[in-house]
Every structure is written in structure tokens, then in C-alpha cells.
Coordinates of C-alpha atoms and ligand atoms in Angstrom, one line a residue:
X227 CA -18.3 14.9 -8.2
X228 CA -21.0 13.6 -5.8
X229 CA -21.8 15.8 -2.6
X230 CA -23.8 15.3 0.4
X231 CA -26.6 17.5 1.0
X232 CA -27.3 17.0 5.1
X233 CA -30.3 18.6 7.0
X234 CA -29.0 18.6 11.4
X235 CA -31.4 18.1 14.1
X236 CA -32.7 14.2 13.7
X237 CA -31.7 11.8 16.6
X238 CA -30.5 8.4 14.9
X239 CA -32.1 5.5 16.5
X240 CA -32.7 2.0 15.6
X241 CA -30.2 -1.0 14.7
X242 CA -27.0 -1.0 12.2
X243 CA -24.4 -3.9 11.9
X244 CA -21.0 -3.3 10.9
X245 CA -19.2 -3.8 7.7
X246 CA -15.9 -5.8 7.6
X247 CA -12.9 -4.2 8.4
X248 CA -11.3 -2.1 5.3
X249 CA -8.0 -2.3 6.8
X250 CA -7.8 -6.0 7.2
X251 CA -9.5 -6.9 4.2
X252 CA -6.7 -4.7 2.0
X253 CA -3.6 -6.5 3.8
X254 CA -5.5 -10.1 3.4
X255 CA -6.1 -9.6 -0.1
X256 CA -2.3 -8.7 -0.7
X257 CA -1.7 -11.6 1.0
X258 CA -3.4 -13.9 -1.1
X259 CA -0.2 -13.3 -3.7
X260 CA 1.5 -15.9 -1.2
X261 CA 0.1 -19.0 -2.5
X262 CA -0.9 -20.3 -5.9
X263 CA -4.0 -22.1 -3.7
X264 CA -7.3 -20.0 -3.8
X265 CA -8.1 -17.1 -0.9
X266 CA -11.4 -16.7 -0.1
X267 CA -12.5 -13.8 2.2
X268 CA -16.0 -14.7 2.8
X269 CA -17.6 -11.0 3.5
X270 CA -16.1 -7.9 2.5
X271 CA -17.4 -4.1 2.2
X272 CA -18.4 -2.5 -1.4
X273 CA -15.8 0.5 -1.5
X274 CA -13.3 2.0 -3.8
X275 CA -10.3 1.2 -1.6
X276 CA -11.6 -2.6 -2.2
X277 CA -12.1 -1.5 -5.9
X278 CA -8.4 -0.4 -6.2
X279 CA -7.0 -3.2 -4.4
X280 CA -8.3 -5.4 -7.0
X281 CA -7.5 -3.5 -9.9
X282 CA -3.7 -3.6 -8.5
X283 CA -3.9 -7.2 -7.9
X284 CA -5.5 -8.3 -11.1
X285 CA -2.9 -5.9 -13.1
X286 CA -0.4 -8.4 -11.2
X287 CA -2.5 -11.3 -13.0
X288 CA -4.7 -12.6 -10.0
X289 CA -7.8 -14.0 -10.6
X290 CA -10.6 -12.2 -8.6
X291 CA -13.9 -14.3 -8.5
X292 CA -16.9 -12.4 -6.4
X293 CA -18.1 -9.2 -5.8
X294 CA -17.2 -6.4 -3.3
X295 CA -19.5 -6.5 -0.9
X296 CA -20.1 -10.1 -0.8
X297 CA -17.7 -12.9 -0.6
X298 CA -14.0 -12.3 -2.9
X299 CA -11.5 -15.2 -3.7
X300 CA -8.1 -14.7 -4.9
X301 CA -6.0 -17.1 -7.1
X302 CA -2.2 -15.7 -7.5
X303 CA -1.4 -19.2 -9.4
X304 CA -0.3 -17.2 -12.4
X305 CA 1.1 -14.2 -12.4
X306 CA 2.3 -12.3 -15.3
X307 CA 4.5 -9.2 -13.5
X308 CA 5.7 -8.1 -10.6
X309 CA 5.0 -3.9 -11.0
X310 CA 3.1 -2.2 -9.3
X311 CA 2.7 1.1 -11.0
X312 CA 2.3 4.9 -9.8
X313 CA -1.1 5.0 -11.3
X314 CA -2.9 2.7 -9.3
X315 CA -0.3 2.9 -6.3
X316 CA -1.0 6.9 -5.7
X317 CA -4.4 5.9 -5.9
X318 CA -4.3 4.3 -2.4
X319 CA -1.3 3.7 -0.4
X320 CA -2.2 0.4 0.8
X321 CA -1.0 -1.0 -2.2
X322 CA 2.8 -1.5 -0.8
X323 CA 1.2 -4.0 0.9
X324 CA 1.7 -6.0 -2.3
X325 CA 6.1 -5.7 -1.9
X326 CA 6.2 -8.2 0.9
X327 CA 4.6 -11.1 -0.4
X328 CA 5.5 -10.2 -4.3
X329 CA 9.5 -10.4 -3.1
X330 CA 8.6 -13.4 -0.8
X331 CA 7.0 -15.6 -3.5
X332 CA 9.1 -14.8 -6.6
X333 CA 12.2 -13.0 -5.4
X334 CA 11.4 -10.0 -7.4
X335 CA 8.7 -6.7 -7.2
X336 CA 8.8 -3.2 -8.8
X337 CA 6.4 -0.9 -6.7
X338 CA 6.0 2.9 -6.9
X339 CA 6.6 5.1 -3.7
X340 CA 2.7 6.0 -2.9
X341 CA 4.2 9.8 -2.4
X342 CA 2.5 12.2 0.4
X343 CA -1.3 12.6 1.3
X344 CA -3.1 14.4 2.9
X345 CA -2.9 13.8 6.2
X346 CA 1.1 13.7 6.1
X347 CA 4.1 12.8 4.4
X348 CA 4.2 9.1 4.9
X349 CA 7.4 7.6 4.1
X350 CA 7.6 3.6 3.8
X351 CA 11.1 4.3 4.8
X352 CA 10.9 1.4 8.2
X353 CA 8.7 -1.3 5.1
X354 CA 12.0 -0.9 3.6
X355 CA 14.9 -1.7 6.0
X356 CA 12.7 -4.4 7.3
X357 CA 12.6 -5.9 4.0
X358 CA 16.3 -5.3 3.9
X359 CA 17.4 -7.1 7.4
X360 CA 15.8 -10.2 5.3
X361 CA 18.1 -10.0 3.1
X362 CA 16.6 -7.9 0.1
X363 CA 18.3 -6.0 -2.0
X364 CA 16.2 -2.8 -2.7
X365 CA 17.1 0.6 -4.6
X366 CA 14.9 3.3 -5.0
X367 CA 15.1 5.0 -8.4
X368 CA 12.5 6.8 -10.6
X369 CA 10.0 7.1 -7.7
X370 CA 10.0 2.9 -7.3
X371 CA 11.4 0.3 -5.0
X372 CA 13.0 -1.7 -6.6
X373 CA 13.4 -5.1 -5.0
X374 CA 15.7 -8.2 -5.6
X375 CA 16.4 -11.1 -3.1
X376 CA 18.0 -14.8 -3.9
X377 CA 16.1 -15.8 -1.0
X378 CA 14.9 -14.3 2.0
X379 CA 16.4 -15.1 5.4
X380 CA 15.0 -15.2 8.9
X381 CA 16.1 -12.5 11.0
X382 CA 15.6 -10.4 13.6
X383 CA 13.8 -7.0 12.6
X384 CA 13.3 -3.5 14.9
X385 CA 11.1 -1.0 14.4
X386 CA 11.8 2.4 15.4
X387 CA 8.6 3.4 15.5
X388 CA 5.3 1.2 15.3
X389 CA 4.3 1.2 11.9
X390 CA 0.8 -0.7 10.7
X391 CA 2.0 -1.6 7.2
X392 CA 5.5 -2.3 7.8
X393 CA 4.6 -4.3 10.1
X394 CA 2.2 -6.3 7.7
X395 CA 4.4 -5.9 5.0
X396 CA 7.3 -8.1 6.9
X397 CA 4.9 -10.1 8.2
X398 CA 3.9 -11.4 4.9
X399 CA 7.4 -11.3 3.8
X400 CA 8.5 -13.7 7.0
X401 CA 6.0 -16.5 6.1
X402 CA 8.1 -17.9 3.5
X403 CA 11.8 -16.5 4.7
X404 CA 14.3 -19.1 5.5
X405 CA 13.9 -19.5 9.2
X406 CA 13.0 -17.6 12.5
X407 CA 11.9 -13.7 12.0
X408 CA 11.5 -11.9 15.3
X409 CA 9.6 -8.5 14.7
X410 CA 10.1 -5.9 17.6
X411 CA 8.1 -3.3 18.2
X412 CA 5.3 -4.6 16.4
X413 CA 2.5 -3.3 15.8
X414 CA -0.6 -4.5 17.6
X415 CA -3.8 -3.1 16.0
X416 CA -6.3 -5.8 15.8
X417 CA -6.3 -6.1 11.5
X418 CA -2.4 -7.5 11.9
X419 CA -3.9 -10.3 14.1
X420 CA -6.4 -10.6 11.9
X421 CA -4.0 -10.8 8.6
X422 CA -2.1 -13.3 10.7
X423 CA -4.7 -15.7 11.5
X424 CA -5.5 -15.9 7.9
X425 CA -1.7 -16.2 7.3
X426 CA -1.8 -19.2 9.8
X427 CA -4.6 -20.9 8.3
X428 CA -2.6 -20.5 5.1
X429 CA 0.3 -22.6 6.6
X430 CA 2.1 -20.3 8.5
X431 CA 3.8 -20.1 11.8
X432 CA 3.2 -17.3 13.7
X433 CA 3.4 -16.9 17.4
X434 CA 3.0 -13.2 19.2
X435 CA 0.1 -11.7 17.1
X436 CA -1.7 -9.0 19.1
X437 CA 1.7 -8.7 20.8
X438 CA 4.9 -6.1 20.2
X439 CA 6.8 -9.2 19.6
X440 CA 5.8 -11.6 16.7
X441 CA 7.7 -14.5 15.4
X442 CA 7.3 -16.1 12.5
X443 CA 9.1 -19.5 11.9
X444 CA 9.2 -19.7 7.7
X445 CA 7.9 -22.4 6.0
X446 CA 8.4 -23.3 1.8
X447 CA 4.8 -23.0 0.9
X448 CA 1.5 -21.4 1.8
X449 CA -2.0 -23.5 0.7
X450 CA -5.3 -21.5 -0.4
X451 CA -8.0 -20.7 2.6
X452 CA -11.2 -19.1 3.3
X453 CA -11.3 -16.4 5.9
X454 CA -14.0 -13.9 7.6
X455 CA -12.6 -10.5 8.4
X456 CA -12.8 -8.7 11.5
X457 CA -15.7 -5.9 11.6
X458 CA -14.6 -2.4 10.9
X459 CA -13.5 -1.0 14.3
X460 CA -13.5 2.6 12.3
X461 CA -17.2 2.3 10.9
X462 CA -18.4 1.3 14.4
X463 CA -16.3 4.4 16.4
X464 CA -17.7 6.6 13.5
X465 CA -21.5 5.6 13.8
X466 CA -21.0 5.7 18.0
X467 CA -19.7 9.6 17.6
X468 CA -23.0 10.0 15.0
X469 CA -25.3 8.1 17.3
X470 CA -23.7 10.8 20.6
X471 CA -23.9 13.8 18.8
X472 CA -27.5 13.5 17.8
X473 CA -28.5 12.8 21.5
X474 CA -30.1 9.1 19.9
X475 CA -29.8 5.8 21.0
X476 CA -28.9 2.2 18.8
X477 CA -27.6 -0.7 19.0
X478 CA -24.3 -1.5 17.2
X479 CA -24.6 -5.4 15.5
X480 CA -21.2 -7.2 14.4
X481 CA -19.3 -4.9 16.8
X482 CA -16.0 -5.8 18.6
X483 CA -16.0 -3.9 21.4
X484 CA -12.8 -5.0 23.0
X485 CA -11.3 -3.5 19.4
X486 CA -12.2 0.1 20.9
X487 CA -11.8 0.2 24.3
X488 CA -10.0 3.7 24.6
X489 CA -12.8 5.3 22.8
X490 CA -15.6 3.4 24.3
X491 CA -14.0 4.9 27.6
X492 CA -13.3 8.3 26.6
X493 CA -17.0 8.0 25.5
X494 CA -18.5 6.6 28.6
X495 CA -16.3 9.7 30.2
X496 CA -18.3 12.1 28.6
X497 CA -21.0 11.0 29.7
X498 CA -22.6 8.6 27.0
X499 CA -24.5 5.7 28.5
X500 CA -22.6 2.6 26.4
X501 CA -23.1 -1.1 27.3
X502 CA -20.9 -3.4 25.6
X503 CA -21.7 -7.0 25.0
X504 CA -19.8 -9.8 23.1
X505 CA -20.4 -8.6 19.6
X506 CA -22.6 -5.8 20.1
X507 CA -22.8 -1.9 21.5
X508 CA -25.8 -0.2 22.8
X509 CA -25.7 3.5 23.2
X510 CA -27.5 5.9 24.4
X511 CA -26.5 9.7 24.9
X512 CA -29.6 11.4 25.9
X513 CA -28.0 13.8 28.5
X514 CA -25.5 16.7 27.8
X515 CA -22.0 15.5 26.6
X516 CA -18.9 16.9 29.0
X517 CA -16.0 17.3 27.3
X518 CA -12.9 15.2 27.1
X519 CA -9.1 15.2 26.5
X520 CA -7.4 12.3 24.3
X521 CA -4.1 11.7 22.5
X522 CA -3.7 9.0 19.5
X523 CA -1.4 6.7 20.0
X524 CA -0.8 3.1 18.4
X525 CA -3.4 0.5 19.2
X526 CA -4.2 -0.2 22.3
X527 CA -4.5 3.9 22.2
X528 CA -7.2 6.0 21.1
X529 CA -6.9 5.5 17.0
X530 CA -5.7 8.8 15.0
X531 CA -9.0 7.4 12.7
X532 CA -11.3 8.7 14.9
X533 CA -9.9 11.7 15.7
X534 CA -11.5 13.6 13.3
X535 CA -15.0 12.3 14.3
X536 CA -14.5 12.8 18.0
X537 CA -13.5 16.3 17.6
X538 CA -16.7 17.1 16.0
X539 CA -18.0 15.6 19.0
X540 CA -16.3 17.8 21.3
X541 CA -17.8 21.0 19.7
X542 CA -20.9 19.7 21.2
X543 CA -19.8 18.7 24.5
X544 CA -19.9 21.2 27.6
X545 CA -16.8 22.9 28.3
X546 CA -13.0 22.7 26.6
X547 CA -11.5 19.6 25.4
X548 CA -8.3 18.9 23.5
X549 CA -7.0 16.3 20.9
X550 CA -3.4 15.8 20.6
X551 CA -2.4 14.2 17.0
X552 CA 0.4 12.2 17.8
X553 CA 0.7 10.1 14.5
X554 CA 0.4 11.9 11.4
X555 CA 2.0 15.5 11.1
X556 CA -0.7 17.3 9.1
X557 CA -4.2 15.5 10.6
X558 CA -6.0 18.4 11.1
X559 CA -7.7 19.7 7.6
X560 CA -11.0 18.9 8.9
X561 CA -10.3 22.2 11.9
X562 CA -11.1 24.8 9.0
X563 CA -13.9 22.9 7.8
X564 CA -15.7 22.9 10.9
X565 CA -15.2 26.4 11.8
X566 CA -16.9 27.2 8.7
X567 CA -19.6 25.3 10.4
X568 CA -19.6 27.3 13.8
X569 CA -16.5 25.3 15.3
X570 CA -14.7 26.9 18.3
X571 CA -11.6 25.4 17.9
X572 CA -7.8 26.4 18.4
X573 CA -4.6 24.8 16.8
X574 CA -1.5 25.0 18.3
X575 CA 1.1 22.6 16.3
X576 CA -0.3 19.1 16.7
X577 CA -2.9 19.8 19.2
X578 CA -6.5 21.4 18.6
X579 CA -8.1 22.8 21.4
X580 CA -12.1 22.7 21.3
X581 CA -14.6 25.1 23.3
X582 CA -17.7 22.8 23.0
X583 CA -21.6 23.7 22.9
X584 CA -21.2 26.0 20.3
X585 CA -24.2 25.8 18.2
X586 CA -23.1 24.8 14.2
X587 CA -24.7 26.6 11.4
X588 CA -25.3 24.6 7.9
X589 CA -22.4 25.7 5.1
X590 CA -20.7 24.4 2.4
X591 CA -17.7 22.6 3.1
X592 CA -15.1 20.4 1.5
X593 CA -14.3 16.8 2.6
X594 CA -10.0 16.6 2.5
X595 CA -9.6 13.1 3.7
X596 CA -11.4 9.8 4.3
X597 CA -11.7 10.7 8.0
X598 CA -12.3 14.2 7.7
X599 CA -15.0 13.5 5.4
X600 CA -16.7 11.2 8.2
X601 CA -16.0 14.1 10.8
X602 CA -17.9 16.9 8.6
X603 CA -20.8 14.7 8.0
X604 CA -21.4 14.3 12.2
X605 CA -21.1 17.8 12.5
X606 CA -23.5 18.4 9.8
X607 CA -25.9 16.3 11.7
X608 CA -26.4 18.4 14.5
X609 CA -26.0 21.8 12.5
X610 CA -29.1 24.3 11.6
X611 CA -30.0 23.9 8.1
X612 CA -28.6 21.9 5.4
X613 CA -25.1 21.1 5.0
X614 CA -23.3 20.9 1.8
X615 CA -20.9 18.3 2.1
X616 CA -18.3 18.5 -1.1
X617 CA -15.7 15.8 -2.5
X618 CA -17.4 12.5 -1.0
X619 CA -15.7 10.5 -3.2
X620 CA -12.9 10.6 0.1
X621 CA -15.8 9.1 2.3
X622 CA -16.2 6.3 -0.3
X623 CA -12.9 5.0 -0.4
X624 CA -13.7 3.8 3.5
X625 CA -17.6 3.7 4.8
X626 CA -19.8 1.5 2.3
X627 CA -22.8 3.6 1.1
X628 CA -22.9 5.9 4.2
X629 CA -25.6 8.0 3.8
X630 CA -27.6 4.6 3.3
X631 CA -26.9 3.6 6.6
X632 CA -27.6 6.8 8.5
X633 CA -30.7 6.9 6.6
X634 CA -31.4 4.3 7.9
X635 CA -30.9 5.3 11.4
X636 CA -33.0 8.5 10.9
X637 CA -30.6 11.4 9.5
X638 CA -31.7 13.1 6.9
X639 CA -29.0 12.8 4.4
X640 CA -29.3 13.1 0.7
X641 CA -26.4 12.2 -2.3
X642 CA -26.1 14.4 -4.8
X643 CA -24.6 12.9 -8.1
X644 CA -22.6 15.0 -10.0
Ligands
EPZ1763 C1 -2.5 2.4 8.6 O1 -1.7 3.2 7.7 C2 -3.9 2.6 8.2 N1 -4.1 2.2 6.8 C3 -4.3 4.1 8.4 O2 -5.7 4.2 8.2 C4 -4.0 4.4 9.9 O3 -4.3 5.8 10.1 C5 -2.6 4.1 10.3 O4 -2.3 2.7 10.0 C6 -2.3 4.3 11.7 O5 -3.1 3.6 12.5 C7 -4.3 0.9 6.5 O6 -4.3 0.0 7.4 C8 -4.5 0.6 5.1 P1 1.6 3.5 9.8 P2 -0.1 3.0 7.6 O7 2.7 2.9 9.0 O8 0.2 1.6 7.8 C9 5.2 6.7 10.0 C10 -7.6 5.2 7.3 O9 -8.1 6.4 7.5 N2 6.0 5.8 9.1 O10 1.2 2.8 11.0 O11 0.3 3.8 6.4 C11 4.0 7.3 9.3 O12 4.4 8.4 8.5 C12 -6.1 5.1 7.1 O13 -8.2 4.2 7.1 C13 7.3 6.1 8.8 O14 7.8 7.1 9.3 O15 0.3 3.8 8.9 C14 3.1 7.7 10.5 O16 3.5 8.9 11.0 C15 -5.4 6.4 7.0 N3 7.9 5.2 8.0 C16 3.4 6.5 11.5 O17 4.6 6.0 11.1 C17 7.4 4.1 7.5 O18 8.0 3.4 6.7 C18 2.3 5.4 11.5 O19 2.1 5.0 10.1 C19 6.0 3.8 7.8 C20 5.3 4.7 8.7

């Protein structure tokens, strides 16, 4: 298993441009099932979630032309089953995303349950009774849903609570239902506009996007297109908490600012210098950090996927802060981790309290999540000595050769193959 071996103390400086987004490109290339026409995503980022998606998809029978990392087209003319099994499904959960458009193309689609993960227990409960107010039939036996429908109907569809991939999942499902679909309580994050607009230049009608209220008038077929993703809203929050910690100062390329307002504010609050442009951040945190309060909430909120990274922050920032985790029940495996580093931080249920400025001393420790992996490498960057950073292959899964990029930036940050 590859570790990172990470020595604190460098400012990063200098220039990085952001990678597609991972979570719109896994929901677009689902959706290419829709349409025997060809998908093309014109950029896309070299990582395992990317690798899995098309291991799923070409089990399905999709023919995948490109490389990750450059641009990927999708043709779902011929496809030879409908099942997506519990080996590559509990590999990454994203891979319901196939149920919609399977069950709205070919009436039919076997997928495992994805099961628990780290971060919580996860249900796809809400993807379910969506898929059911359609008019799908759908049992769940031997850890699969199992899903049947003659055709699927317009209707209108609630969500209890905003849900990311049920909402995609219905989405993709609505295009080519039998009339009107109004989804409630949508959610807004900016990759379900971004799956929509390549949905729409498939051939779809869809009013709302961006909105809590989407509509989606079906039509009988979708056509191939070629689509460039939105930039990794993650990636850039990630880099801007690396960039702070290290008192440096950079300019963010292929940025969307606008796609992380909360934390550019909660940022700015603690006293990092940002400027936002059109496409691009400049920051520059030369001063001491204050500390800061935040809560994750759906988009427009502060995003549970930085939470890990900005509570590393915090242990650097003057004074006490707290995060409240408000969307996943067990989002927290990265506290331990950074205590072993030096961390001053307090848990109490779903909310960590932080006592920043506390100086972090190098130590092994173990990556749990995606996230958490991200959050244990910016602490490492400001801790004395060198940080053993074990079980990257989490990071992989989400940031495109990371240690590259900070590199490249300044940090010193080494892979260890293994
Ligand atoms: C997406 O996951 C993202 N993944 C996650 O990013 C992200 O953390 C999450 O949205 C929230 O923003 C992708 O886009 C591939 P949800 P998703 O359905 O769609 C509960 C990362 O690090 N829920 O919005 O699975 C659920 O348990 C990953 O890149 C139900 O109860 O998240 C959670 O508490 C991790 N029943 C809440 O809703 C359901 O049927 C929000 O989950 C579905 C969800």
C-alpha cells in the first residue's frame, strides 16, 4: 500500500489549475447509458473513482474510447446486462447512479446495495421511493435492488431530505418518463446542474436546475453529446485550506468561485486575504489565522467535503472554533488522527470543538476516508518533522496525483510505493 512521507514547514506558492469535478463527471458518465448516441466528456481527472466507474459501465457493455485524464466518450448502443454487481458497486457508491438511467432505458436493472462506509451508514432508501413514485416496481432481496417498470410515468416526487444522488438518480430517470416529473426538495449542488446541462444537450427538458424545484418534461429519446465538466469545487477548497495553513500565497486557475462561496467567506473571516475573479482565486494568508465556527449543510452551505480539511485549519487558527457535521453521522475519523499529530480537539456527538495554534508534531497516521486523507496531509504540512501518511489509496479515489501538485506548489511531499 502506497504512503505519504510529508516533511511541514514550506509555504506553497506559485500557480495550480483545477481538475474537473469528480462528482459531476461520475453522474455524467452514468448518464451516458441514456442514449445509444456517443457521450463525450471532453476533460476528466485520472482517478480510481473514474477507474471504477468505467469498469462498472463497461461490465454493462459500454464502449469506453479515451483515457482518464484526458477526454472519455461513452457509447451505451449495445448493452449486454443490466447488473450491477456487489464487487464493483462496494467499491464506490456512486455506482447507483447507474439504476436511473438503466430502468429508464430498458425497463429493467439489478444493482447491489453499496452497504455502509466510513463516514456513515448511507442508505439509498429516498433513490428508491423516488424511483417508485415513477412507477417502478423495486424489491430488495439478497442485498440488490431489484428493479422492473413497463414504463415510467411522470410524476411528482418529494424528498424528505436533500439527497445529491437521489436526486441525480431521478433526474436521469425523468428524462425519458412519460410526461411532467416535478422534483421537490431538490438538491442544488452545482454537479446536478452540471449533469443536467449535459442532460439538456442530450435532448432533454429540464427547467429548475440549480433550484429545489426541477422539472423535467420526458421526451422518447436522448441523442449522443460532448460535454466539459465543471472544475472540482472539492480539489480547489482543499488546495485553498493547504495554501492558508502554510501562511503561502497562489493563484487558483479553472476555479469557480461562486461554487464555494460559504467557504471562501468563512475563509476571508479568518482572516485570509482571497480575491475571487471569474474563473480564478488568489490567496494569500500571510497574517495569523482567527478561528471560525461552520456547520455543513446542503449546497449553498458550507460542503460536509471540506470539513475535514478546514478543521485541520482550525488547529492552526488563534483561539476556539467549532464544526458541526450535520450530514453524515460518523464524519469525524480524521479527530483521532490529528490528535496523534498535536490536535486540540474535543467531540461532543456531531460537533468537534478545536483549540487552534497548537503546534503539530510529525507521526504516523492513517488516512480513513477520501476527505480525511486530504485533511491529514494539510496538517502534515505545517507539522515538525516528517509525517507518515498511511492508506493513500483513499486520497486517490478523489484528488488526481496530489502530492504532484503540491510539489509543485512547494511542499515537500514524497510517495512511498508499497
Ligand atoms: C454525494 O454523496 C457526494 N458523492 C459526496 O461526496 C458528498 O459528501 C454528498 O453528496 C453530500 O454532499 C458524489 O457525488 C459521488 P447524499 P451522496 O445522498 O449522493 C442521506 C466525496 O467525498 N440519505 O446527498 O451519497 C445520507 O445518508 C463524497 O466526494 C438517505 O438517508 O450523498 C446522508 O446523510 C463523499 N437516504 C444525506 O442523506 C438516501 O436514499 C446526504 O447524502 C440518500 C441519502
Amino acid at each position: 500500500m502506497d504512503k505519504f512521507i510529508v516533511e511541514g514547514g514550506n509555504p506553497l506558492r506559485g500557480e495550480i489549475s483545477i481538475k474537473p469535478a469528480k462528482n459531476a463527471l461520475l453522474p455524467c458518465m452514468a448518464a451516458s447509458l441514456l442514449t445509444g448516441g456517443k457521450v463525450t466528456l471532453s476533460e476528466t481527472s485520472n482517478l480510481m473513482d473514474i477507474d471504477s466507474m468505467c469498469r462498472l459501465l463497461q461490465h454493462l457493455g459500454v464502449a469506453i474510447g479515451g483515457r482518464p485524464g484526458g477526454a472519455l466518450s461513452f457509447d451505451a448502443s449495445e448493452i449486454g446486462t443490466f447488473d450491477a454487481p456487489y464487487d464493483l458497486v462496494r467499491k464506490m457508491r456512486a455506482s447507483v447512479l447507474v439504476l436511473g438511467p438503466l430502468l429508464a432505458r430498458f425497463g429493467k436493472a439489478k444493482v447491489s446495495l453499496p452497504g455502509g462506509c466510513a463516514i456513515g451508514a448511507r442508505p439509498v432508501d429516498l433513490h428508491i421511493k423516488a424511483l417508485q413514485a415513477l412507477g417502478a416496481e423495486i424489491d430488495v432481496d439478497n442485498g440488490y435492488i431489484i428493479a422492473r417498470a413497463r414504463e415510467l410515468t411522470g410524476a411528482p416526487v418529494f424528498f424528505d431530505k436533500v439527497t445529491v444522488g437521489g436526486t441525480e438518480n431521478i433526474l436521469m430517470a425523468a428524462v425519458l418518463a412519460r410526461g411532467t416529473t416535478t422534483i421537490s426538495n431538490a438538491a442544488k449542488e452545482p454537479e446536478i446542474a452540471d449533469l443536467g446541462n449535459l442532460l439538456i444537450s442530450m435532448g432533454a427538458r429540464i427547467e429548475g436546475l440549480g433550484s429545489d424545484t426541477i422539472t423535467v418534461e420526458g421526451v422518447n429519446e436522448l441523442h449522443g453529446a460532448t460535454h466539459s465538466p465543471i472544475p472540482d469545487r472539492i480539489e480547489c477548497g482543499t488546495i485553498l485550506a493547504a495554501i492558508a495553513i502554510t501562511g503561502g500565497e497562489a493563484v487558483i486557475k479553472n476555479a469557480d468561485p461562486h461554487h464555494l462561496e460559504a467557504y471562501i467567506l468563512k475563509l476571508k473571516e479568518m482572516g485570509a486575504d482571497i480575491v475571487a475573479g471569474e474563473k480564478q482565486i488568489t490567496v494569500r494568508s500571510t497574517c495569523a489565522l482567527r478561528s471560525a465556527d461552520i456547520m455543513t449543510a446542503p449546497f449553498p452551505g458550507f460542503p460536509t467535503d471540506l470539513q475535514a480539511q478546514f478543521m485541520a485549519l482550525l488547529t492552526q487558527a488563534e483561539g476556539s472554533g467549532t464544526v458541526r457535521e450535520e450530514i453524515f453521522e460518523t464524519r469525524f475519523m480524521h479527530v483521532p488522527e490529528l490528535q496523534r499529530l498535536g490536535a486540540d480537539i474535543r467531540l461532543e456527538g456531531n460537533l468537534a470543538v478545536v483549540r487552534g495554534m497548537t503546534p503539530l508534531k510529525a507521526a504516523p497516521v492513517m488516512a480513513s476516508d477520501l476527505r480525511a486523507s486530504a485533511s491529514l496531509i494539510i496538517a502534515a504540512l505545517v507539522a515538525k518533522g516528517r509525517t507518515e501518511v498511511n492508506r493513500i489509496y483513499h486520497l486517490d479515489r478523489g484528488y488526481e496525483h496530489f502530492e504532484e501538485r503540491l510539489s509543485a506548489l512547494g511542499a515537500s511531499i514524497e510517495r512511498i510505493r508499497g
